[in-house]
Coordinates of C-alpha atoms in Angstrom, one line a residue:
Chain A
X1 CA -29.5 56.9 115.1
X2 CA -31.2 54.8 113.5
X3 CA -34.3 52.7 115.4
X4 CA -37.5 52.0 113.5
X5 CA -38.8 50.2 115.5
X6 CA -41.9 50.8 117.3
X7 CA -43.5 49.8 121.5
X8 CA -47.0 48.9 120.2
X9 CA -48.9 48.1 117.4
X10 CA -51.2 52.3 119.0
X11 CA -47.7 53.1 118.2
X12 CA -47.6 51.7 114.5
X13 CA -50.6 52.6 113.3
X14 CA -50.1 55.8 114.8
X15 CA -51.1 59.1 112.3
X16 CA -53.1 57.9 109.4
X17 CA -55.6 60.0 108.5
X18 CA -59.6 59.4 107.0
X19 CA -59.3 59.4 103.2
X20 CA -55.4 57.9 103.4
X21 CA -54.3 54.7 100.8
X22 CA -54.0 52.6 102.6
X23 CA -51.5 49.2 101.0
X24 CA -52.3 45.9 103.1
X25 CA -50.2 42.7 102.3
X26 CA -50.9 39.1 102.0
X27 CA -52.5 36.8 99.4
X28 CA -55.5 35.0 100.4
X29 CA -54.3 34.3 104.6
X30 CA -50.0 34.5 103.8
X31 CA -49.0 37.5 104.3
X32 CA -51.8 38.9 105.8
X33 CA -50.5 41.8 109.0
X34 CA -53.8 41.0 110.5
X35 CA -51.9 42.7 113.8
X36 CA -51.7 45.7 111.7
X37 CA -55.5 45.9 110.6
X38 CA -57.1 45.5 113.7
X39 CA -54.8 48.2 115.2
X40 CA -56.0 50.0 111.9
X41 CA -59.4 48.9 112.7
X42 CA -58.4 50.4 117.1
X43 CA -57.4 53.5 115.3
X44 CA -60.4 54.7 113.9
X45 CA -59.9 56.5 110.5
X46 CA -62.5 55.6 107.9
X47 CA -63.1 56.3 104.6
X48 CA -59.8 54.8 103.5
X49 CA -58.7 54.3 100.3
X50 CA -57.7 49.8 100.9
X51 CA -55.1 48.2 97.8
X52 CA -54.9 44.7 98.4
X53 CA -55.0 41.4 96.4
X54 CA -58.0 40.3 98.4
X55 CA -61.2 42.0 100.3
X56 CA -60.4 39.4 103.8
X57 CA -61.9 36.2 104.9
X58 CA -64.4 35.9 107.7
X59 CA -65.6 39.2 109.7
X60 CA -61.3 39.0 111.2
X61 CA -58.5 41.1 109.6
X62 CA -59.3 43.0 106.0
X63 CA -62.9 41.7 105.8
X64 CA -63.5 43.2 109.7
X65 CA -62.3 46.6 108.9
X66 CA -64.5 46.5 105.3
X67 CA -66.8 44.6 107.7
X68 CA -66.7 48.3 110.3
X69 CA -67.1 50.2 107.4
X70 CA -64.4 51.8 107.1
X71 CA -63.3 51.4 103.5
X72 CA -64.9 53.9 100.6
X73 CA -62.2 52.6 98.1
X74 CA -61.4 48.8 97.6
X75 CA -58.0 48.4 94.2
X76 CA -57.7 44.0 93.8
X77 CA -57.6 41.9 92.1
X78 CA -59.5 38.9 93.7
X79 CA -62.8 39.9 95.4
X80 CA -64.2 36.9 96.0
X81 CA -62.5 34.6 97.7
X82 CA -64.3 31.3 99.3
X83 CA -64.6 32.4 102.2
X84 CA -64.8 36.1 102.1
X85 CA -68.5 37.8 103.2
X86 CA -68.5 40.6 104.1
X87 CA -67.4 42.7 100.7
X88 CA -69.8 40.4 98.3
X89 CA -72.9 41.9 100.0
X90 CA -70.5 44.5 100.5
X91 CA -70.5 45.6 96.9
X92 CA -73.8 44.6 96.3
X93 CA -75.4 46.8 98.6
X94 CA -72.9 49.6 96.6
X95 CA -71.2 50.5 100.3
X96 CA -68.2 50.5 98.6
X97 CA -66.1 51.3 95.4
X98 CA -63.6 48.2 93.7
X99 CA -61.0 48.2 91.0
X100 CA -60.4 45.6 89.5
X101 CA -56.7 45.4 88.5
X102 CA -55.1 42.2 87.3
X103 CA -53.1 40.4 89.2
X104 CA -49.6 41.2 87.8
X105 CA -50.5 45.3 86.8
X106 CA -51.9 45.9 90.1
X107 CA -48.2 44.1 91.8
X108 CA -46.2 46.6 88.8
X109 CA -48.4 49.7 89.8
X110 CA -47.0 48.7 92.7
X111 CA -44.2 48.4 91.6
X112 CA -43.4 51.8 89.5
X113 CA -45.7 53.9 91.8
X114 CA -42.9 52.9 94.2
X115 CA -39.6 52.6 91.7
X116 CA -40.4 56.5 90.2
X117 CA -42.2 55.6 87.2
X118 CA -45.5 56.9 87.1
X119 CA -46.9 54.7 84.4
X120 CA -45.7 51.8 81.8
X121 CA -47.1 50.3 78.8
X122 CA -48.6 46.7 79.6
X123 CA -49.3 43.2 77.9
X124 CA -52.8 42.4 80.3
X125 CA -55.3 43.3 79.3
X126 CA -55.2 43.8 75.5
X127 CA -58.9 44.0 74.5
X128 CA -60.8 42.6 77.7
X129 CA -63.6 44.9 79.5
X130 CA -60.4 45.5 81.5
X131 CA -57.9 47.7 78.9
X132 CA -61.3 49.1 77.8
X133 CA -60.8 53.2 77.5
X134 CA -56.8 53.3 78.1
X135 CA -54.4 54.2 76.0
X136 CA -53.4 52.0 73.6
X137 CA -49.5 52.2 71.6
X138 CA -47.7 49.1 69.5
X139 CA -44.2 49.1 70.3
X140 CA -42.8 45.6 66.9
X141 CA -46.5 45.5 66.1
X142 CA -47.6 44.3 69.2
X143 CA -50.5 46.8 71.9
X144 CA -49.7 47.5 75.0
X145 CA -51.7 49.8 77.6
X146 CA -51.3 52.5 78.9
X147 CA -51.0 51.7 83.4
X148 CA -50.3 54.2 86.0
X149 CA -47.8 54.0 88.4
X150 CA -49.5 54.1 93.2
X151 CA -48.6 55.0 95.8
X152 CA -49.9 54.9 98.6
X153 CA -49.4 56.6 102.1
X154 CA -49.1 54.0 104.4
X155 CA -48.0 50.5 103.4
X156 CA -49.0 47.4 106.8
X157 CA -46.7 44.3 106.0
X158 CA -46.1 41.0 107.9
X159 CA -42.1 39.8 108.1
X160 CA -40.6 37.6 109.9
X161 CA -37.2 38.7 110.9
X162 CA -36.7 42.8 110.8
X163 CA -33.0 44.5 112.0
X164 CA -33.9 47.7 113.8
X165 CA -33.1 50.2 110.5
X166 CA -35.8 48.0 108.8
X167 CA -34.1 45.2 107.2
X168 CA -36.7 42.5 106.5
X169 CA -36.9 38.7 106.4
X170 CA -40.2 37.4 104.6
X171 CA -42.3 33.5 105.5
X172 CA -41.8 31.6 101.4
X173 CA -45.2 32.1 100.6
X174 CA -45.9 35.2 102.9
X175 CA -43.5 37.5 101.5
X176 CA -46.3 37.9 98.1
X177 CA -46.1 42.3 98.0
X178 CA -44.7 43.3 101.5
X179 CA -41.5 43.8 99.8
X180 CA -43.1 46.5 96.5
X181 CA -45.8 47.8 98.6
X182 CA -42.6 49.0 101.6
X183 CA -41.4 50.3 98.1
X184 CA -44.4 52.5 97.6
X185 CA -45.8 54.2 101.1
X186 CA -45.0 57.4 102.3
X187 CA -45.2 56.1 105.6
X188 CA -44.2 51.7 105.2
X189 CA -45.1 50.0 108.9
X190 CA -43.6 46.2 109.3
X191 CA -44.8 43.5 111.9
X192 CA -41.8 41.1 113.0
X193 CA -42.3 38.1 114.6
X194 CA -38.5 38.8 115.7
X195 CA -36.1 41.1 115.9
X196 CA -32.1 40.4 115.9
X197 CA -29.5 42.1 116.3
X198 CA -27.6 45.0 113.2
X199 CA -25.1 42.6 111.3
X200 CA -27.5 39.6 112.2
X201 CA -29.2 39.3 109.2
X202 CA -26.2 38.7 106.1
X203 CA -25.9 41.4 103.5
X204 CA -26.2 39.6 100.7
X205 CA -30.2 38.1 102.0
X206 CA -31.7 40.7 102.9
X207 CA -35.3 40.7 100.2
X208 CA -36.6 44.1 101.9
X209 CA -33.8 46.8 102.5
X210 CA -35.2 49.1 105.6
X211 CA -34.9 52.5 103.3
X212 CA -38.5 51.0 102.2
X213 CA -39.3 50.7 105.2
X214 CA -40.0 53.3 108.4
X215 CA -41.6 50.8 111.3
X216 CA -41.5 48.2 112.7
X217 CA -43.6 46.3 115.7
X218 CA -42.5 43.0 116.5
X219 CA -45.6 41.1 116.8
X220 CA -43.7 37.6 118.7
X221 CA -46.2 34.7 118.0
X222 CA -49.0 36.3 114.9
X223 CA -52.2 34.6 115.0
X224 CA -52.7 32.9 111.2
X225 CA -56.3 34.6 109.8
X226 CA -57.2 31.2 109.4
X227 CA -57.2 30.7 112.7
X228 CA -59.2 33.0 113.8
X229 CA -61.2 31.7 110.9
X230 CA -61.3 28.6 112.1
X231 CA -62.4 29.5 115.4
X232 CA -65.5 31.7 114.0
X233 CA -64.0 35.1 115.6
X234 CA -65.4 38.7 114.9
X235 CA -63.0 41.3 115.7
X236 CA -63.4 43.9 117.7
Chain B
X1 CA -81.8 8.2 83.5
X2 CA -77.8 9.6 82.5
X3 CA -77.6 10.8 79.5
X4 CA -75.1 9.4 77.3
X5 CA -72.9 11.7 76.9
X6 CA -71.8 12.7 79.6
X7 CA -70.5 8.9 79.6
X8 CA -68.0 9.0 76.4
X9 CA -64.8 10.6 75.6
X10 CA -62.0 11.2 78.1
X11 CA -63.2 11.7 81.7
X12 CA -61.6 14.0 83.7
X13 CA -58.2 12.9 84.5
X14 CA -57.6 11.1 81.7
X15 CA -58.0 14.5 79.8
X16 CA -55.2 15.9 83.1
X17 CA -52.6 13.3 81.7
X18 CA -53.4 13.7 77.7
X19 CA -53.0 16.8 79.1
X20 CA -49.3 16.6 81.3
X21 CA -47.7 14.4 78.2
X22 CA -47.4 17.5 76.8
X23 CA -45.5 18.8 78.4
X24 CA -41.5 18.9 77.6
X25 CA -38.6 18.3 79.4
X26 CA -36.7 21.5 81.2
X27 CA -40.5 23.4 81.5
X28 CA -41.4 26.1 83.8
X29 CA -45.0 26.0 83.6
X30 CA -47.5 28.2 85.6
X31 CA -51.2 25.3 86.3
X32 CA -53.9 27.4 86.4
X33 CA -56.7 25.9 89.9
X34 CA -58.9 22.9 88.9
X35 CA -58.3 20.6 86.6
X36 CA -55.1 22.2 85.6
X37 CA -53.2 20.8 88.2
X38 CA -54.5 17.6 88.5
X39 CA -51.7 17.4 85.2
X40 CA -48.9 17.6 86.9
X41 CA -49.4 13.9 88.5
X42 CA -49.2 12.6 84.9
X43 CA -45.8 14.2 83.6
X44 CA -44.2 11.0 83.1
X45 CA -41.3 10.3 85.9
X46 CA -38.4 10.9 83.5
X47 CA -39.1 15.2 82.6
X48 CA -38.0 17.6 85.5
X49 CA -40.3 20.6 85.0
X50 CA -40.3 23.3 87.6
X51 CA -43.8 24.6 88.1
X52 CA -44.6 28.6 89.2
X53 CA -47.4 29.5 91.6
X54 CA -48.1 33.4 91.1
X55 CA -48.0 34.0 94.2
X56 CA -44.3 33.9 94.7
X57 CA -42.9 30.2 93.9
X58 CA -41.0 29.0 92.3
X59 CA -40.2 24.8 92.6
X60 CA -44.2 23.9 94.2
X61 CA -43.9 20.4 95.1
X62 CA -47.3 18.5 96.1
X63 CA -49.8 19.3 98.7
X64 CA -48.4 18.4 102.0
X65 CA -49.4 15.7 105.5
X66 CA -51.7 17.4 107.2
X67 CA -49.8 18.0 109.9
X68 CA -46.9 19.3 108.1
X69 CA -49.0 21.8 106.9
X70 CA -47.6 25.5 106.9
X71 CA -49.9 28.8 106.8
X72 CA -47.4 30.7 104.8
X73 CA -46.4 28.7 101.8
X74 CA -50.1 28.1 99.9
X75 CA -50.4 28.2 95.5
X76 CA -52.1 30.6 93.9
X77 CA -55.5 28.3 94.4
X78 CA -55.0 29.0 98.5
X79 CA -54.0 25.9 99.6
X80 CA -51.1 24.3 101.1
X81 CA -47.7 23.4 99.2
X82 CA -44.7 22.4 99.6
X83 CA -41.2 24.1 98.5
X84 CA -39.1 21.2 96.4
X85 CA -35.6 21.2 97.3
X86 CA -33.9 23.8 94.8
X87 CA -36.3 25.8 94.4
X88 CA -37.4 30.0 95.3
X89 CA -39.9 32.7 96.5
X90 CA -40.1 36.3 95.5
X91 CA -42.6 39.1 95.3
X92 CA -45.3 40.1 93.6
X93 CA -43.6 41.7 91.0
X94 CA -41.1 39.7 90.0
X95 CA -43.8 37.0 89.8
X96 CA -45.4 38.5 87.4
X97 CA -41.2 39.7 85.4
X98 CA -41.5 36.3 85.0
X99 CA -45.2 35.6 83.1
X100 CA -45.0 38.6 81.6
X101 CA -41.0 38.7 80.2
X102 CA -41.4 35.3 78.5
X103 CA -39.6 33.4 80.6
X104 CA -43.0 30.6 81.8
X105 CA -43.2 27.9 78.4
X106 CA -46.8 26.5 79.3
X107 CA -49.7 27.7 81.5
X108 CA -52.8 25.4 81.7
X109 CA -55.7 26.7 82.7
X110 CA -59.7 26.2 83.0
X111 CA -61.9 28.4 80.2
X112 CA -65.5 29.7 80.0
X113 CA -64.7 29.8 76.2
X114 CA -62.1 29.7 73.9
X115 CA -62.9 31.2 69.9
X116 CA -61.1 29.7 66.5
X117 CA -59.2 32.6 67.1
X118 CA -57.6 31.4 70.3
X119 CA -59.6 34.5 71.8
X120 CA -60.5 32.7 75.8
X121 CA -62.7 33.5 78.0
X122 CA -62.6 32.8 81.7
X123 CA -62.6 34.9 84.7
X124 CA -65.3 36.6 84.5
X125 CA -69.8 36.0 82.4
X126 CA -70.3 39.6 82.4
X127 CA -73.2 38.6 84.3
X128 CA -74.2 41.7 86.5
X129 CA -74.2 41.9 90.2
X130 CA -72.6 39.2 90.1
X131 CA -68.5 39.9 91.1
X132 CA -65.7 40.5 88.4
X133 CA -61.9 38.2 89.8
X134 CA -59.6 38.7 87.6
X135 CA -56.5 37.4 89.7
X136 CA -53.6 36.7 87.9
X137 CA -55.3 35.3 84.6
X138 CA -54.9 38.1 81.7
X139 CA -51.4 38.6 83.2
X140 CA -50.5 35.0 82.3
X141 CA -51.8 34.5 78.4
X142 CA -50.8 37.4 77.4
X143 CA -47.1 36.7 78.8
X144 CA -46.3 33.2 78.9
X145 CA -44.7 31.4 75.2
X146 CA -48.0 28.7 74.8
X147 CA -51.5 28.6 76.3
X148 CA -52.9 25.2 76.9
X149 CA -56.7 25.2 77.7
X150 CA -58.0 21.5 79.6
X151 CA -62.0 22.6 79.7
X152 CA -65.3 19.7 79.0
X153 CA -66.2 20.3 75.5
X154 CA -69.6 22.1 76.4
X155 CA -70.6 23.4 79.4
X156 CA -72.8 21.5 82.0
X157 CA -76.2 22.8 79.3
X158 CA -74.6 20.8 76.7
X159 CA -74.0 24.3 74.8
X160 CA -69.9 24.7 73.3
X161 CA -68.0 25.6 74.8
X162 CA -65.8 26.2 71.4
X163 CA -66.7 28.7 69.4
X164 CA -66.5 31.3 66.0
X165 CA -66.1 34.0 69.2
X166 CA -66.4 34.7 72.2
X167 CA -69.8 35.7 74.0
X168 CA -68.8 36.2 77.5
X169 CA -66.3 38.1 78.1
X170 CA -62.2 38.3 77.1
X171 CA -59.1 37.0 78.9
X172 CA -56.6 37.6 76.1
X173 CA -57.2 37.8 72.9
X174 CA -55.8 35.3 70.2
X175 CA -53.6 33.2 73.2
X176 CA -54.6 29.9 73.0
X177 CA -52.5 27.2 71.8
X178 CA -54.0 24.5 72.7
X179 CA -57.0 22.9 73.9
X180 CA -57.3 19.6 75.8
X181 CA -61.0 18.3 76.3
X182 CA -63.1 15.3 77.6
X183 CA -63.6 14.7 73.3
X184 CA -60.2 15.9 71.9
X185 CA -57.5 17.6 71.9
X186 CA -57.4 21.0 69.5
X187 CA -54.7 23.2 68.3
X188 CA -55.9 26.6 66.9
X189 CA -53.9 27.5 64.0
X190 CA -54.0 29.8 61.9
X191 CA -57.4 29.8 59.8
X192 CA -58.4 28.0 63.2
X193 CA -59.8 24.8 64.7
X194 CA -57.8 22.1 64.1
X195 CA -58.3 18.4 65.5
X196 CA -55.3 16.6 66.9
X197 CA -56.5 13.5 68.4
X198 CA -60.1 12.4 69.2
X199 CA -60.8 11.1 72.7
X200 CA -61.3 7.3 72.2
X201 CA -64.8 6.0 70.7
X202 CA -65.1 9.1 69.8
X203 CA -66.0 10.4 66.0
X204 CA -65.3 13.5 63.7
X205 CA -68.7 14.8 62.9
X206 CA -69.1 14.4 66.7
X207 CA -66.5 16.4 68.3
X208 CA -68.2 19.1 65.1
X209 CA -71.0 18.7 66.3
X210 CA -70.7 19.7 69.8
X211 CA -68.1 23.0 68.5
X212 CA -70.1 25.8 67.6
X213 CA -67.2 26.7 64.4
X214 CA -64.9 24.6 62.0
X215 CA -63.2 22.0 63.1
X216 CA -59.9 22.0 60.4
X217 CA -59.0 18.3 59.8

């Protein structure tokens, strides 16, 4: 029997080891798997390489992971957001490595990693500092740079609906990096607001096919990152 | 005493209105954070324009009233938005396929500097110690069919933003089609900047004096 449901957040993040590469979904606060990130902090692994579009807000979620000294390096497109207070201090003090990647290149590197494509040429960042030192090749007279796919040991993502096969539906713009990160990680852990029976999700509507998902934990009422921010919450 | 320079030419809303007049009917448009998003308010009512926001929505509508804000429905500037009838959500791979694949017709962006060959700098001053943040800007300029820039003609330190060459790190090379400033509308053509239109009460010589490259008439 195939059953990807796990009983707890603790079980969802078990087996993550020090030095692991972890993709974490979310664009700003939308789609951020806050409960899974907090479970990762509780779990204790460190020296992590994190792939996330931002660097977290306030002192919870992604930002708390950094503030608890778990992150060695972050691969991101936009670390400088309004509520990002932890990352800039860590960066200034040289306590975290930063790899800055254009958002679309980040997305395509993740998608390629998940699709078995080791590298690809893209027009993005040609002639800019983020293209420097990269292999350039011309196609039909236009220049492109070589970028490499990214894979990860784990992905932590947030969705709205799942069945026990791990077929997923997302919540509006909270979808963002979830589906492609699910493809690119050896073990993808999704937190879902609701778990439904097989067949309840119309096959035409499935966004992420269950084959890309390994563990699903139900978090019926996830707390949105911005609610914690308003409360001034610090994790743990 | 208030500097006279601050009170002449187009206001921010007039700049947004002027740019909006150049967005044709039946186009897919991406608007950058800040002044560019104001452009949507001034599109003539007889035109249908679909707004793309790169975090994963086509058919973006205006900011909702506070009571109907949905925290999972935001734009690329992290502001609450709405999804209009006919809209759709998609993941980041698809969103940037739309951008890089040339499916978006127009992108309106802000700028720190624009060069006469169309080079754009709008993501970093390159000052050591600052946290560099690029987001989707480099993908947008590399892939969208036409790049409009909307910006004040000069910096707050009265330095020209339209130059022979950008001194800040580039976002993209030869990417800008047209620039809307408080003083003029200026195209980027093969030989450099070309004047399209002057703001009311502004002379060509004045615009030229505030520009770091030749403007062709």
